[in-house]
Short mmCIF file of C-alpha atoms in Angstrom, two decimals:
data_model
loop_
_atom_site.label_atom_id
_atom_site.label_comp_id
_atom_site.label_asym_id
_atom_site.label_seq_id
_atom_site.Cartn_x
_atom_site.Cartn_y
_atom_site.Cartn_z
CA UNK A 1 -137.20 -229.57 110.15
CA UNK A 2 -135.98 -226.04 109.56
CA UNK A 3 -132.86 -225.02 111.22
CA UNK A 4 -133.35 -222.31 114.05
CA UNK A 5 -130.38 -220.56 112.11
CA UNK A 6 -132.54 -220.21 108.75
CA UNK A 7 -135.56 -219.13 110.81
CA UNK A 8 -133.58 -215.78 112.55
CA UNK A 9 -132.34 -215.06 108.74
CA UNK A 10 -135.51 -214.99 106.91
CA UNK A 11 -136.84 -212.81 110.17
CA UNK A 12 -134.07 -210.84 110.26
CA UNK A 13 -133.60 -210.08 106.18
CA UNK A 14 -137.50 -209.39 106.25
CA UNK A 15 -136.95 -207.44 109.49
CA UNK A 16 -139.47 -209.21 111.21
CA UNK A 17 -140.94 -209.42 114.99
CA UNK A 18 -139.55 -212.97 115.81
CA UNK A 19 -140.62 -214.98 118.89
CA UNK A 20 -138.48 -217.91 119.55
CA UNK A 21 -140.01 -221.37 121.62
CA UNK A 22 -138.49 -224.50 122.66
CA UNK A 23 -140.79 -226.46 120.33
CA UNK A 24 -140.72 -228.71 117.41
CA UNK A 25 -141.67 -228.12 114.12
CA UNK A 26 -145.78 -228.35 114.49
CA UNK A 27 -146.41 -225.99 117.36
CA UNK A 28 -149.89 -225.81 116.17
CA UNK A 29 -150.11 -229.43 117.86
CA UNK A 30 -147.19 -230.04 120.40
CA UNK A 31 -147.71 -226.09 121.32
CA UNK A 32 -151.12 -224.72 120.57
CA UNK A 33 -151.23 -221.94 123.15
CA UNK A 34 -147.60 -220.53 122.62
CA UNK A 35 -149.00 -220.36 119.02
CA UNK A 36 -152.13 -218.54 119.83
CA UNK A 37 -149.89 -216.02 122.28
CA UNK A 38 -147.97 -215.28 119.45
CA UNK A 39 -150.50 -214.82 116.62
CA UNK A 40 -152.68 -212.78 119.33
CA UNK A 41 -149.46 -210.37 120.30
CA UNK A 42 -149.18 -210.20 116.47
CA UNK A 43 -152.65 -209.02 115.48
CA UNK A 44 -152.96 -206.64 118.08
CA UNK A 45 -150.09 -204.88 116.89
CA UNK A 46 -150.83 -204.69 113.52
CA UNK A 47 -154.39 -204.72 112.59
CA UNK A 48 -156.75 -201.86 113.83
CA UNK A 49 -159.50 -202.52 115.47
CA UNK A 50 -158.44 -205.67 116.46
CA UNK B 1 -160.48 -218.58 110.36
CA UNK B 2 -160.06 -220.94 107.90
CA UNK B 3 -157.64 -222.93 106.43
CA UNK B 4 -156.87 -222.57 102.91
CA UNK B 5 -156.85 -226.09 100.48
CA UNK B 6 -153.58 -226.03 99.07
CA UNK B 7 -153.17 -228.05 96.41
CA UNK B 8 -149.53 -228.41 96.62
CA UNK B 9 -149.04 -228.84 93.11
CA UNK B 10 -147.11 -225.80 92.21
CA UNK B 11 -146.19 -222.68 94.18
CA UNK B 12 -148.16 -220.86 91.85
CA UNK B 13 -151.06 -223.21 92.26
CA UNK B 14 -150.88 -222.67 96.10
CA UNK B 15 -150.88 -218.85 95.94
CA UNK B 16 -153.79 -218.84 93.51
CA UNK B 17 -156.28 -220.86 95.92
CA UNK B 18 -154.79 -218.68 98.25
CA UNK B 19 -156.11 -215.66 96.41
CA UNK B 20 -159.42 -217.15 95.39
CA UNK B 21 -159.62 -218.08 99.23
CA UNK B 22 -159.10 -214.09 100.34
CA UNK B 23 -161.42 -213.07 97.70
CA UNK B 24 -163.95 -215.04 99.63
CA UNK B 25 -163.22 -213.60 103.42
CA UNK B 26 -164.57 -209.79 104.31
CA UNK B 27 -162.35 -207.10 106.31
CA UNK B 28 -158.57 -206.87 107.04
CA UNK B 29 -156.87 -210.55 106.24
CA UNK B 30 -154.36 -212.44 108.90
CA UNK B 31 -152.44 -214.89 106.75
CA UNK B 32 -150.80 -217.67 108.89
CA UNK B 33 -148.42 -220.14 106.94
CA UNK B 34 -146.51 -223.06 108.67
CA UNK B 35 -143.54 -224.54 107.16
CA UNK B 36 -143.22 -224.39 103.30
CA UNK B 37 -146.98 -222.37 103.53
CA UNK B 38 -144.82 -219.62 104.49
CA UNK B 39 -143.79 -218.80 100.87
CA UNK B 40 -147.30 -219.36 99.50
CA UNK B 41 -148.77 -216.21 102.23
CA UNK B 42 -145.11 -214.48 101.62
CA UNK B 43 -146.38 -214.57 97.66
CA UNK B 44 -149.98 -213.63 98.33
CA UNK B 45 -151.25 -210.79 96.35
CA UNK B 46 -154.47 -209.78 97.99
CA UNK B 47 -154.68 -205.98 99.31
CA UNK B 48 -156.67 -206.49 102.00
CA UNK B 49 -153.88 -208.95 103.78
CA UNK B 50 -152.81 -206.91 106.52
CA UNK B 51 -150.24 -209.24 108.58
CA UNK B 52 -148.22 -212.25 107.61
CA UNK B 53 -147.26 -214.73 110.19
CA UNK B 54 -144.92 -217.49 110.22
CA UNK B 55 -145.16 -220.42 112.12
CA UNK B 56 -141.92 -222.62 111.90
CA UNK B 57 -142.14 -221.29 108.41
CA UNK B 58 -139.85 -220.97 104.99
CA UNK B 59 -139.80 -217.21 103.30
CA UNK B 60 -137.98 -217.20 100.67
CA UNK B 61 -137.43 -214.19 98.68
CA UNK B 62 -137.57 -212.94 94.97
CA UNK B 63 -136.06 -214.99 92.89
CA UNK B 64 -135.11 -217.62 95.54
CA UNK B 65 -136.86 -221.11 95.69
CA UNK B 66 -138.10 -222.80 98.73
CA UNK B 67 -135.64 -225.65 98.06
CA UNK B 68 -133.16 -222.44 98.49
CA UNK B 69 -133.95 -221.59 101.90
CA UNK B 70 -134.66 -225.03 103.35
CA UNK B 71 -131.13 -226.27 102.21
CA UNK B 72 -129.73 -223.32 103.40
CA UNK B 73 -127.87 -224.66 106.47
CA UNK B 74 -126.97 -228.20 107.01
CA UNK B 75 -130.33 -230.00 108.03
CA UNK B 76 -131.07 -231.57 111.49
CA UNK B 77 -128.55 -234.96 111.82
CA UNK B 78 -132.49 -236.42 112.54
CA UNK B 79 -134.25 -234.67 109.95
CA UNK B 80 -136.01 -237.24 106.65
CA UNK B 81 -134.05 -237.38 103.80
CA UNK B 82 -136.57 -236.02 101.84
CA UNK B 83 -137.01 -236.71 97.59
CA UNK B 84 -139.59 -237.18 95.25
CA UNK B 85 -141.81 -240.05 94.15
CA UNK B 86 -142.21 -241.22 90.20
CA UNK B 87 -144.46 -238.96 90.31
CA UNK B 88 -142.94 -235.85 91.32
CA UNK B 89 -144.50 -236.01 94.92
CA UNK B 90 -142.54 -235.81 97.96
CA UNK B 91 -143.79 -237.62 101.09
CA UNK B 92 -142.63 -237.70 104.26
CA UNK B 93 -141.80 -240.85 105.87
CA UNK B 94 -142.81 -242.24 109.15
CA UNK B 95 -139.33 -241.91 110.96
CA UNK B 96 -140.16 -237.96 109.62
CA UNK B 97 -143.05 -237.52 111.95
CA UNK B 98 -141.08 -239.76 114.65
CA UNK B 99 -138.08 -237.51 114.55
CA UNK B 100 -138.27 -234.16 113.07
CA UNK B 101 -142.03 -232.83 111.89
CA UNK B 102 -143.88 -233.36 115.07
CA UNK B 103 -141.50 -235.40 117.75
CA UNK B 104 -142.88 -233.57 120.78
CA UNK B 105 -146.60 -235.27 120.05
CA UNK B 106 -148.29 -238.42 121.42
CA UNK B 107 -148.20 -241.33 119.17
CA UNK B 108 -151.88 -241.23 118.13
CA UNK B 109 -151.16 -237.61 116.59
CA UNK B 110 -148.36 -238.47 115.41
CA UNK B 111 -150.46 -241.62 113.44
CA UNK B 112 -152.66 -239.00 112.17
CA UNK B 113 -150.43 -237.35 111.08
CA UNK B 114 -148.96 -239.82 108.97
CA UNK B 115 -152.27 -241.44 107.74
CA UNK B 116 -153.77 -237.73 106.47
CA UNK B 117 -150.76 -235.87 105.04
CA UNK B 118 -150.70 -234.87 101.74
CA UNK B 119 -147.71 -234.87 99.35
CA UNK B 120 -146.42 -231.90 98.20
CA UNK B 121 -144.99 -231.89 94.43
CA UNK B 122 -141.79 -230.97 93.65
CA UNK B 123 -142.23 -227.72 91.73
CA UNK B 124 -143.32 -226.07 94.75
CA UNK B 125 -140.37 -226.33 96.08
CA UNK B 126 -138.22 -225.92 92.89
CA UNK B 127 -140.37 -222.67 91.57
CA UNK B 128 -138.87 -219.24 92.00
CA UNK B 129 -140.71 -216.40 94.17
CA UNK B 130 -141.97 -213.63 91.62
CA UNK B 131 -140.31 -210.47 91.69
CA UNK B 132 -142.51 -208.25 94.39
CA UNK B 133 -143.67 -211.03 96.39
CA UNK B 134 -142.08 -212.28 98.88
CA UNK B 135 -143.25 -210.54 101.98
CA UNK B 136 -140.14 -208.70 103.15
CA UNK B 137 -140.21 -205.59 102.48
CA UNK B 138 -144.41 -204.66 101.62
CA UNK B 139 -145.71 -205.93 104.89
CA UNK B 140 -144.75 -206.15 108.77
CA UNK B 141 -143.70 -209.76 108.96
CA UNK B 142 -143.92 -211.76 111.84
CA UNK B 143 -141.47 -214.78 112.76
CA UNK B 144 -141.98 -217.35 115.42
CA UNK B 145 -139.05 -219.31 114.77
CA UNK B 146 -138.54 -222.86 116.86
CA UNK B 147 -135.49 -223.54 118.49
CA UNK B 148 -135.13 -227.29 118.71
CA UNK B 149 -136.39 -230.37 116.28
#
């Protein structure tokens, strides 16, 4: 749905950590773990405590 | 965790039960948006939100529209053509789920999918991000862009 292209701009221009997946556009479903990797990696390096 | 009732009436709709939502929750605040939920947690106000993630997600930044960043690049050759209803609401189309929202699931998700969605109205895509809040330069972002679909 969203072009891999737009994806690495808005990361880049908001210089954010980007992980990139062969997988559609509703991980959540066709890729739940990837999705939990990344939203684990992402809260341990950002939110004391965590 | 808990997943925040958008009503997808207006951006500015969106981000305010977004707000009311975080006024509810205790402690440091993980926002996770997916597709076009990515400019309602980029437009979030609360202070206690400490890390915004996007999931196959739109950001688009002051002044830009959702409509903006989606169009950016020329969509998917498989991706809905996607327009409003009489009514202002955009839905997306079975051939959508088939092709381009969710083609790596089994058909009964993909059924589910189609029976439970909920339209999203126009103006939230056509409404421009308020100066200071898009997420890009206030908070560590975090992209987990898709490469295929």
């Amino acid at each position: 749905m969203i072009p891999a292209k737009t994806q690495h701009f808005q990361a880049e221009r908001m210089r954010a950590t980007a992980r990139a997946h062969a997988v559609d556009h509703s991980p959540m479903l066709t890729a739940p773990n990837v999705v939990v990797d990344v939203l684990l990696e992402a809260i341990r390096n950002t939110v004391k405590d965590a | 965790m808990i997943c925040a009732p958008l009503p997808l009436t207006t951006l500015g709709d969106d981000v305010g039960a977004l707000d009311r939502l975080c006024a509810r929750a205790e402690g440091d605040i993980v926002l996770v948006g997916h597709a076009y939920a990515g400019a309602v947690i980029g437009a979030a106000k609360f202070e206690r939100v400490k890390l915004l993630v996007y999931v196959a997600a739109l950001a688009p930044d002051e002044g830009e529209t959702v409509a903006d960043v989606f169009y950016r690049e020329e969509p998917h050759p498989k991706a809905p053509r996607l327009a409003p209803d009489g009514n202002g609401f955009i839905w997306m189309p079975p051939e959508g789920f088939e092709n381009a929202f969710a083609q790596d699931a089994a058909s009964d998700v993909k059924s589910v999918l189609l029976a439970t969605q909920r339209p999203i109205h126009a103006k939230c895509i056509q409404e421009k991000v308020s100066p200071a809040a898009s997420g890009k330069t206030s908070r560590p972002g975090f992209s987990s862009p898709r490469m295929i679909g």
